[in-house]
PDB file of C-alpha atoms in Angstrom:
ATOM      1  CA  ASP L 727       0.000   0.000   0.000  1.00  0.00           C
ATOM      2  CA  GLN L 728       1.653   3.165  -1.258  1.00  0.00           C
ATOM      3  CA  GLN L 729       1.488   5.763   1.513  1.00  0.00           C
ATOM      4  CA  VAL L 730       3.218   8.403  -0.586  1.00  0.00           C
ATOM      5  CA  LYS L 731       1.973   8.889  -4.120  1.00  0.00           C
ATOM      6  CA  GLN L 732       3.228  10.831  -7.080  1.00  0.00           C
ATOM      7  CA  ASN L 733       0.449  10.444  -9.594  1.00  0.00           C
ATOM      8  CA  SER L 734       2.215  12.085 -12.504  1.00  0.00           C
ATOM      9  CA  PRO L 735       4.972   9.845 -13.825  1.00  0.00           C
ATOM     10  CA  SER L 736       6.251  12.572 -16.117  1.00  0.00           C
ATOM     11  CA  LEU L 737       6.097  16.313 -16.708  1.00  0.00           C
ATOM     12  CA  SER L 738       7.447  18.484 -19.516  1.00  0.00           C
ATOM     13  CA  VAL L 739       8.004  22.196 -19.085  1.00  0.00           C
ATOM     14  CA  GLN L 740       9.499  24.919 -21.243  1.00  0.00           C
ATOM     15  CA  GLU L 741      12.740  26.468 -20.032  1.00  0.00           C
ATOM     16  CA  GLY L 742      12.113  29.575 -17.932  1.00  0.00           C
ATOM     17  CA  ARG L 743       8.606  28.498 -16.937  1.00  0.00           C
ATOM     18  CA  ILE L 744       7.486  27.108 -13.588  1.00  0.00           C
ATOM     19  CA  SER L 745       7.608  23.378 -12.879  1.00  0.00           C
ATOM     20  CA  ILE L 746       5.150  22.057 -10.308  1.00  0.00           C
ATOM     21  CA  LEU L 747       5.617  18.533  -9.028  1.00  0.00           C
ATOM     22  CA  ASN L 748       2.944  17.073  -6.791  1.00  0.00           C
ATOM     23  CA  CYS L 749       2.926  14.514  -4.019  1.00  0.00           C
ATOM     24  CA  ASP L 750       0.044  13.137  -1.942  1.00  0.00           C
ATOM     25  CA  TYR L 751       0.208  11.106   1.229  1.00  0.00           C
ATOM     26  CA  THR L 752      -2.258   9.111   3.251  1.00  0.00           C
ATOM     27  CA  ASN L 753      -0.697   8.857   6.709  1.00  0.00           C
ATOM     28  CA  SER L 754      -1.665  11.823   8.914  1.00  0.00           C
ATOM     29  CA  MET L 755       1.235  10.964  11.249  1.00  0.00           C
ATOM     30  CA  PHE L 756       3.796  12.062   8.650  1.00  0.00           C
ATOM     31  CA  ASP L 757       5.432  15.234   9.910  1.00  0.00           C
ATOM     32  CA  TYR L 758       8.568  15.648   7.828  1.00  0.00           C
ATOM     33  CA  PHE L 759       8.810  15.666   4.067  1.00  0.00           C
ATOM     34  CA  LEU L 760      11.734  15.643   1.678  1.00  0.00           C
ATOM     35  CA  TRP L 761      12.337  15.986  -2.040  1.00  0.00           C
ATOM     36  CA  TYR L 762      15.149  14.160  -3.775  1.00  0.00           C
ATOM     37  CA  LYS L 763      16.412  14.616  -7.307  1.00  0.00           C
ATOM     38  CA  LYS L 764      17.861  11.762  -9.322  1.00  0.00           C
ATOM     39  CA  TYR L 765      19.836  11.854 -12.550  1.00  0.00           C
ATOM     40  CA  PRO L 766      20.186   8.677 -14.657  1.00  0.00           C
ATOM     41  CA  ALA L 767      22.791   6.223 -13.344  1.00  0.00           C
ATOM     42  CA  GLU L 768      23.233   8.259 -10.159  1.00  0.00           C
ATOM     43  CA  GLY L 769      21.805   8.015  -6.663  1.00  0.00           C
ATOM     44  CA  PRO L 770      19.169  10.494  -5.473  1.00  0.00           C
ATOM     45  CA  THR L 771      20.447  13.732  -3.981  1.00  0.00           C
ATOM     46  CA  PHE L 772      18.649  15.670  -1.291  1.00  0.00           C
ATOM     47  CA  LEU L 773      16.981  18.818  -2.585  1.00  0.00           C
ATOM     48  CA  ILE L 774      14.740  20.417   0.021  1.00  0.00           C
ATOM     49  CA  SER L 775      12.661  19.452   3.030  1.00  0.00           C
ATOM     50  CA  ILE L 776       9.797  20.792   5.100  1.00  0.00           C
ATOM     51  CA  SER L 777       8.523  20.143   8.594  1.00  0.00           C
ATOM     52  CA  SER L 778       4.813  19.936   9.286  1.00  0.00           C
ATOM     53  CA  ILE L 779       5.008  23.040  11.474  1.00  0.00           C
ATOM     54  CA  LYS L 780       5.563  25.050   8.290  1.00  0.00           C
ATOM     55  CA  ASP L 781       3.558  25.381   5.123  1.00  0.00           C
ATOM     56  CA  LYS L 782       6.333  26.693   2.911  1.00  0.00           C
ATOM     57  CA  ASN L 783      10.081  26.357   2.610  1.00  0.00           C
ATOM     58  CA  GLU L 784      12.170  28.110   0.017  1.00  0.00           C
ATOM     59  CA  ASP L 785      15.711  27.539  -1.218  1.00  0.00           C
ATOM     60  CA  GLY L 786      16.700  29.545  -4.251  1.00  0.00           C
ATOM     61  CA  ARG L 787      14.648  28.448  -7.231  1.00  0.00           C
ATOM     62  CA  PHE L 788      13.026  25.636  -5.255  1.00  0.00           C
ATOM     63  CA  THR L 789      10.011  26.049  -3.004  1.00  0.00           C
ATOM     64  CA  VAL L 790       8.078  23.306  -1.269  1.00  0.00           C
ATOM     65  CA  PHE L 791       4.497  23.899  -0.164  1.00  0.00           C
ATOM     66  CA  LEU L 792       2.704  21.719   2.361  1.00  0.00           C
ATOM     67  CA  ASN L 793      -1.071  21.515   2.714  1.00  0.00           C
ATOM     68  CA  LYS L 794      -1.649  19.311   5.748  1.00  0.00           C
ATOM     69  CA  SER L 795      -5.435  19.320   5.533  1.00  0.00           C
ATOM     70  CA  ALA L 796      -5.256  18.022   1.968  1.00  0.00           C
ATOM     71  CA  LYS L 797      -2.269  15.762   2.732  1.00  0.00           C
ATOM     72  CA  HIS L 798      -0.550  17.258  -0.264  1.00  0.00           C
ATOM     73  CA  LEU L 799       2.808  18.786  -0.961  1.00  0.00           C
ATOM     74  CA  SER L 800       4.234  20.324  -4.061  1.00  0.00           C
ATOM     75  CA  LEU L 801       7.645  21.342  -5.309  1.00  0.00           C
ATOM     76  CA  HIS L 802       7.868  24.493  -7.400  1.00  0.00           C
ATOM     77  CA  ILE L 803      10.908  25.175  -9.544  1.00  0.00           C
ATOM     78  CA  VAL L 804      11.097  28.624 -11.017  1.00  0.00           C
ATOM     79  CA  PRO L 805      12.535  29.406 -13.454  1.00  0.00           C
ATOM     80  CA  SER L 806      13.022  25.872 -14.776  1.00  0.00           C
ATOM     81  CA  GLN L 807      16.360  25.103 -16.400  1.00  0.00           C
ATOM     82  CA  PRO L 808      17.416  22.223 -18.668  1.00  0.00           C
ATOM     83  CA  GLY L 809      19.722  20.993 -15.896  1.00  0.00           C
ATOM     84  CA  ASP L 810      16.643  20.418 -13.743  1.00  0.00           C
ATOM     85  CA  SER L 811      15.639  17.527 -16.000  1.00  0.00           C
ATOM     86  CA  ALA L 812      15.682  14.526 -13.678  1.00  0.00           C
ATOM     87  CA  VAL L 813      13.418  12.235 -11.680  1.00  0.00           C
ATOM     88  CA  TYR L 814      12.069  13.826  -8.507  1.00  0.00           C
ATOM     89  CA  PHE L 815      11.066  11.709  -5.511  1.00  0.00           C
ATOM     90  CA  CYS L 816       9.121  12.913  -2.522  1.00  0.00           C
ATOM     91  CA  ALA L 817       9.539  11.129   0.797  1.00  0.00           C
ATOM     92  CA  ALA L 818       7.761  11.324   4.137  1.00  0.00           C
ATOM     93  CA  SER L 819       8.584  10.396   7.684  1.00  0.00           C
ATOM     94  CA  ALA L 820       6.492  10.036  10.839  1.00  0.00           C
ATOM     95  CA  GLY L 821       9.272  11.466  12.959  1.00  0.00           C
ATOM     96  CA  THR L 822      10.769   8.100  13.679  1.00  0.00           C
ATOM     97  CA  GLY L 823      13.859   8.736  11.659  1.00  0.00           C
ATOM     98  CA  ALA L 824      15.432   7.797   8.380  1.00  0.00           C
ATOM     99  CA  ASN L 825      14.831   4.086   8.892  1.00  0.00           C
ATOM    100  CA  ASN L 826      11.137   4.770   8.391  1.00  0.00           C
ATOM    101  CA  LEU L 827      11.024   6.929   5.284  1.00  0.00           C
ATOM    102  CA  PHE L 828       8.329   6.330   2.695  1.00  0.00           C
ATOM    103  CA  PHE L 829       9.180   7.236  -0.884  1.00  0.00           C
ATOM    104  CA  GLY L 830       6.932   8.103  -3.780  1.00  0.00           C
ATOM    105  CA  THR L 831       7.350   6.501  -7.195  1.00  0.00           C
ATOM    106  CA  GLY L 832       8.944   9.574  -8.737  1.00  0.00           C
ATOM    107  CA  THR L 833       8.100  12.108 -11.445  1.00  0.00           C
ATOM    108  CA  ARG L 834      10.363  12.523 -14.459  1.00  0.00           C
ATOM    109  CA  LEU L 835      10.745  16.223 -15.251  1.00  0.00           C
ATOM    110  CA  THR L 836      11.918  17.263 -18.694  1.00  0.00           C
ATOM    111  CA  VAL L 837      12.767  20.916 -19.206  1.00  0.00           C
ATOM    112  CA  ILE L 838      12.703  21.781 -22.883  1.00  0.00           C
ATOM    113  CA  PRO L 839      15.260  24.388 -23.991  1.00  0.00           C
TER     114      PRO L 839
ATOM    115  CA  ASP K1153      36.020  14.553  -1.164  1.00  0.00           C
ATOM    116  CA  GLY K1154      33.384  12.792   0.923  1.00  0.00           C
ATOM    117  CA  GLY K1155      30.708  10.553  -0.444  1.00  0.00           C
ATOM    118  CA  ILE K1156      29.274   7.105  -0.898  1.00  0.00           C
ATOM    119  CA  THR K1157      30.577   4.636  -3.431  1.00  0.00           C
ATOM    120  CA  GLN K1158      28.887   1.494  -4.664  1.00  0.00           C
ATOM    121  CA  SER K1159      30.398  -1.230  -6.747  1.00  0.00           C
ATOM    122  CA  PRO K1160      29.993  -2.713  -9.183  1.00  0.00           C
ATOM    123  CA  LYS K1161      27.765  -0.515 -11.333  1.00  0.00           C
ATOM    124  CA  TYR K1162      26.277  -3.589 -13.023  1.00  0.00           C
ATOM    125  CA  LEU K1163      26.195  -7.114 -11.641  1.00  0.00           C
ATOM    126  CA  PHE K1164      25.001 -10.324 -13.196  1.00  0.00           C
ATOM    127  CA  ARG K1165      23.808 -13.230 -11.128  1.00  0.00           C
ATOM    128  CA  LYS K1166      23.298 -16.785 -12.194  1.00  0.00           C
ATOM    129  CA  GLU K1167      20.461 -18.858 -10.811  1.00  0.00           C
ATOM    130  CA  GLY K1168      21.259 -20.182  -7.344  1.00  0.00           C
ATOM    131  CA  GLN K1169      24.213 -17.874  -6.867  1.00  0.00           C
ATOM    132  CA  ASN K1170      24.853 -15.467  -4.005  1.00  0.00           C
ATOM    133  CA  VAL K1171      26.234 -12.073  -4.959  1.00  0.00           C
ATOM    134  CA  THR K1172      27.525  -9.244  -2.796  1.00  0.00           C
ATOM    135  CA  LEU K1173      27.071  -5.539  -3.486  1.00  0.00           C
ATOM    136  CA  SER K1174      29.615  -3.180  -1.985  1.00  0.00           C
ATOM    137  CA  CYS K1175      28.846   0.123  -0.258  1.00  0.00           C
ATOM    138  CA  GLU K1176      31.488   2.376   1.285  1.00  0.00           C
ATOM    139  CA  GLN K1177      31.131   5.846   2.814  1.00  0.00           C
ATOM    140  CA  ASN K1178      33.704   8.306   4.101  1.00  0.00           C
ATOM    141  CA  LEU K1179      31.199  10.758   5.562  1.00  0.00           C
ATOM    142  CA  ASN K1180      31.692   9.444   9.100  1.00  0.00           C
ATOM    143  CA  HIS K1181      27.992   8.640   9.236  1.00  0.00           C
ATOM    144  CA  ASP K1182      26.729   6.201  11.836  1.00  0.00           C
ATOM    145  CA  ALA K1183      23.658   5.026   9.929  1.00  0.00           C
ATOM    146  CA  MET K1184      23.603   3.176   6.617  1.00  0.00           C
ATOM    147  CA  TYR K1185      20.765   1.781   4.524  1.00  0.00           C
ATOM    148  CA  TRP K1186      20.028  -0.455   1.571  1.00  0.00           C
ATOM    149  CA  TYR K1187      17.081   0.237  -0.710  1.00  0.00           C
ATOM    150  CA  ARG K1188      15.696  -1.531  -3.711  1.00  0.00           C
ATOM    151  CA  GLN K1189      14.052   0.286  -6.608  1.00  0.00           C
ATOM    152  CA  ASP K1190      11.776  -1.459  -9.098  1.00  0.00           C
ATOM    153  CA  PRO K1191      10.138   0.183 -12.114  1.00  0.00           C
ATOM    154  CA  GLY K1192       7.051   2.154 -11.139  1.00  0.00           C
ATOM    155  CA  GLN K1193       7.714   1.812  -7.420  1.00  0.00           C
ATOM    156  CA  GLY K1194       9.241   3.953  -4.747  1.00  0.00           C
ATOM    157  CA  LEU K1195      12.377   2.996  -2.890  1.00  0.00           C
ATOM    158  CA  ARG K1196      11.839   0.146  -0.470  1.00  0.00           C
ATOM    159  CA  LEU K1197      14.041  -0.409   2.566  1.00  0.00           C
ATOM    160  CA  ILE K1198      15.852  -3.752   2.726  1.00  0.00           C
ATOM    161  CA  TYR K1199      18.110  -3.372   5.762  1.00  0.00           C
ATOM    162  CA  TYR K1200      19.534  -0.557   7.831  1.00  0.00           C
ATOM    163  CA  SER K1201      22.267  -0.215  10.388  1.00  0.00           C
ATOM    164  CA  GLN K1202      22.388   2.411  13.116  1.00  0.00           C
ATOM    165  CA  ILE K1203      25.868   1.590  14.309  1.00  0.00           C
ATOM    166  CA  VAL K1204      28.742  -0.834  13.778  1.00  0.00           C
ATOM    167  CA  ASN K1205      27.892  -4.479  14.478  1.00  0.00           C
ATOM    168  CA  ASP K1206      24.184  -3.720  14.511  1.00  0.00           C
ATOM    169  CA  PHE K1207      21.613  -3.968  11.734  1.00  0.00           C
ATOM    170  CA  GLN K1208      17.863  -4.279  11.436  1.00  0.00           C
ATOM    171  CA  LYS K1209      15.496  -5.652   8.828  1.00  0.00           C
ATOM    172  CA  GLY K1210      13.562  -3.242   6.690  1.00  0.00           C
ATOM    173  CA  ASP K1211      10.344  -3.869   4.800  1.00  0.00           C
ATOM    174  CA  ILE K1212      11.683  -6.432   2.318  1.00  0.00           C
ATOM    175  CA  ALA K1213      14.611  -8.198   4.017  1.00  0.00           C
ATOM    176  CA  GLU K1214      13.774 -11.744   2.900  1.00  0.00           C
ATOM    177  CA  GLY K1215      16.457 -13.191   0.647  1.00  0.00           C
ATOM    178  CA  TYR K1216      19.049 -10.606   1.659  1.00  0.00           C
ATOM    179  CA  SER K1217      21.771 -10.412   4.305  1.00  0.00           C
ATOM    180  CA  VAL K1218      24.098  -7.639   5.469  1.00  0.00           C
ATOM    181  CA  SER K1219      27.044  -7.070   7.770  1.00  0.00           C
ATOM    182  CA  ARG K1220      28.440  -3.967   9.433  1.00  0.00           C
ATOM    183  CA  GLU K1221      31.911  -4.807  10.673  1.00  0.00           C
ATOM    184  CA  LYS K1222      33.276  -1.343   9.929  1.00  0.00           C
ATOM    185  CA  LYS K1223      31.649   2.066  10.153  1.00  0.00           C
ATOM    186  CA  GLU K1224      32.551   2.810   6.544  1.00  0.00           C
ATOM    187  CA  SER K1225      31.226  -0.375   4.975  1.00  0.00           C
ATOM    188  CA  PHE K1226      27.787  -1.969   4.671  1.00  0.00           C
ATOM    189  CA  PRO K1227      27.834  -4.781   2.089  1.00  0.00           C
ATOM    190  CA  LEU K1228      24.595  -6.395   0.920  1.00  0.00           C
ATOM    191  CA  THR K1229      24.423 -10.046  -0.102  1.00  0.00           C
ATOM    192  CA  VAL K1230      21.624 -11.107  -2.402  1.00  0.00           C
ATOM    193  CA  THR K1231      21.161 -14.776  -1.663  1.00  0.00           C
ATOM    194  CA  SER K1232      19.725 -17.524  -3.828  1.00  0.00           C
ATOM    195  CA  ALA K1233      16.602 -17.312  -1.642  1.00  0.00           C
ATOM    196  CA  GLN K1234      15.736 -13.972  -3.261  1.00  0.00           C
ATOM    197  CA  LYS K1235      13.554 -15.138  -6.134  1.00  0.00           C
ATOM    198  CA  ASN K1236      13.230 -11.831  -7.919  1.00  0.00           C
ATOM    199  CA  PRO K1237      16.565 -10.066  -7.490  1.00  0.00           C
ATOM    200  CA  THR K1238      16.565  -8.022 -10.692  1.00  0.00           C
ATOM    201  CA  ALA K1239      16.400  -4.403  -9.530  1.00  0.00           C
ATOM    202  CA  PHE K1240      18.374  -1.235  -8.928  1.00  0.00           C
ATOM    203  CA  TYR K1241      19.995  -1.240  -5.486  1.00  0.00           C
ATOM    204  CA  LEU K1242      20.799   1.970  -3.660  1.00  0.00           C
ATOM    205  CA  CYS K1243      22.925   2.388  -0.577  1.00  0.00           C
ATOM    206  CA  ALA K1244      22.544   5.460   1.613  1.00  0.00           C
ATOM    207  CA  SER K1245      23.898   6.903   4.825  1.00  0.00           C
ATOM    208  CA  SER K1246      22.882   9.527   7.349  1.00  0.00           C
ATOM    209  CA  ILE K1247      24.405  11.042  10.455  1.00  0.00           C
ATOM    210  CA  GLY K1248      22.092   8.850  12.502  1.00  0.00           C
ATOM    211  CA  THR K1249      18.710   7.255  12.013  1.00  0.00           C
ATOM    212  CA  HIS K1250      17.152  10.256  13.761  1.00  0.00           C
ATOM    213  CA  GLU K1251      18.256  12.353  10.788  1.00  0.00           C
ATOM    214  CA  GLU K1252      15.941  11.908   7.831  1.00  0.00           C
ATOM    215  CA  THR K1253      18.260  13.449   5.257  1.00  0.00           C
ATOM    216  CA  GLN K1254      20.119  10.637   3.558  1.00  0.00           C
ATOM    217  CA  TYR K1255      23.021  10.666   1.140  1.00  0.00           C
ATOM    218  CA  PHE K1256      22.831   8.103  -1.619  1.00  0.00           C
ATOM    219  CA  GLY K1257      25.400   6.209  -3.619  1.00  0.00           C
ATOM    220  CA  PRO K1258      25.184   5.883  -7.423  1.00  0.00           C
ATOM    221  CA  GLY K1259      23.501   2.478  -7.266  1.00  0.00           C
ATOM    222  CA  THR K1260      24.124  -1.041  -8.571  1.00  0.00           C
ATOM    223  CA  ARG K1261      21.920  -2.643 -11.180  1.00  0.00           C
ATOM    224  CA  LEU K1262      21.575  -6.372 -10.622  1.00  0.00           C
ATOM    225  CA  LEU K1263      20.495  -8.595 -13.471  1.00  0.00           C
ATOM    226  CA  VAL K1264      19.790 -12.316 -13.451  1.00  0.00           C
ATOM    227  CA  LEU K1265      21.204 -14.442 -16.270  1.00  0.00           C
TER     228      LEU K1265
END
């Protein structure tokens, strides 16, 4: 049973526009959320995170929004660049640490030059 | 230059054979993890280790074994009991299991001949 879902397997965006990647979760005990970025033939790299006490966290071109009532988070990338083309995974934790992280299935973002 | 290395990049297993995937980190992290990724699925935790000489089963430990004799090393053995071993295997580490942010290696793709 997938507790973290990324319903869009792929997304294409024009360079310079905004990319919005979505993630839904079912477990109301999740209180910490992370986004990872993965290039082909490489391991995922940590991108940005958010705690449930916040509804927004920003780091440069990347912003994560959390809507606890809807059990939904989104990653906004603006402006999108061709180097952002990768697979993006969201992950969630119930505060019990990294040995209990639940990952989504990933969304492949393609930024078209 | 700190990081996590995994070897080999590709590994072929014959029926009934045990194979061992290597994972080494020089980040001085206490916690290490093994994940499996299958197409269309999120990362699933196989085993994790919080400290040297200690390890715990994850969600899909059957058919796998690990050891943690050194802080830097966390090898994974895929035994002949694992009936569907073809997958992409990712090793990760974190400061401790209380820290959700994990650092991933580049992965090993295991294929069955």
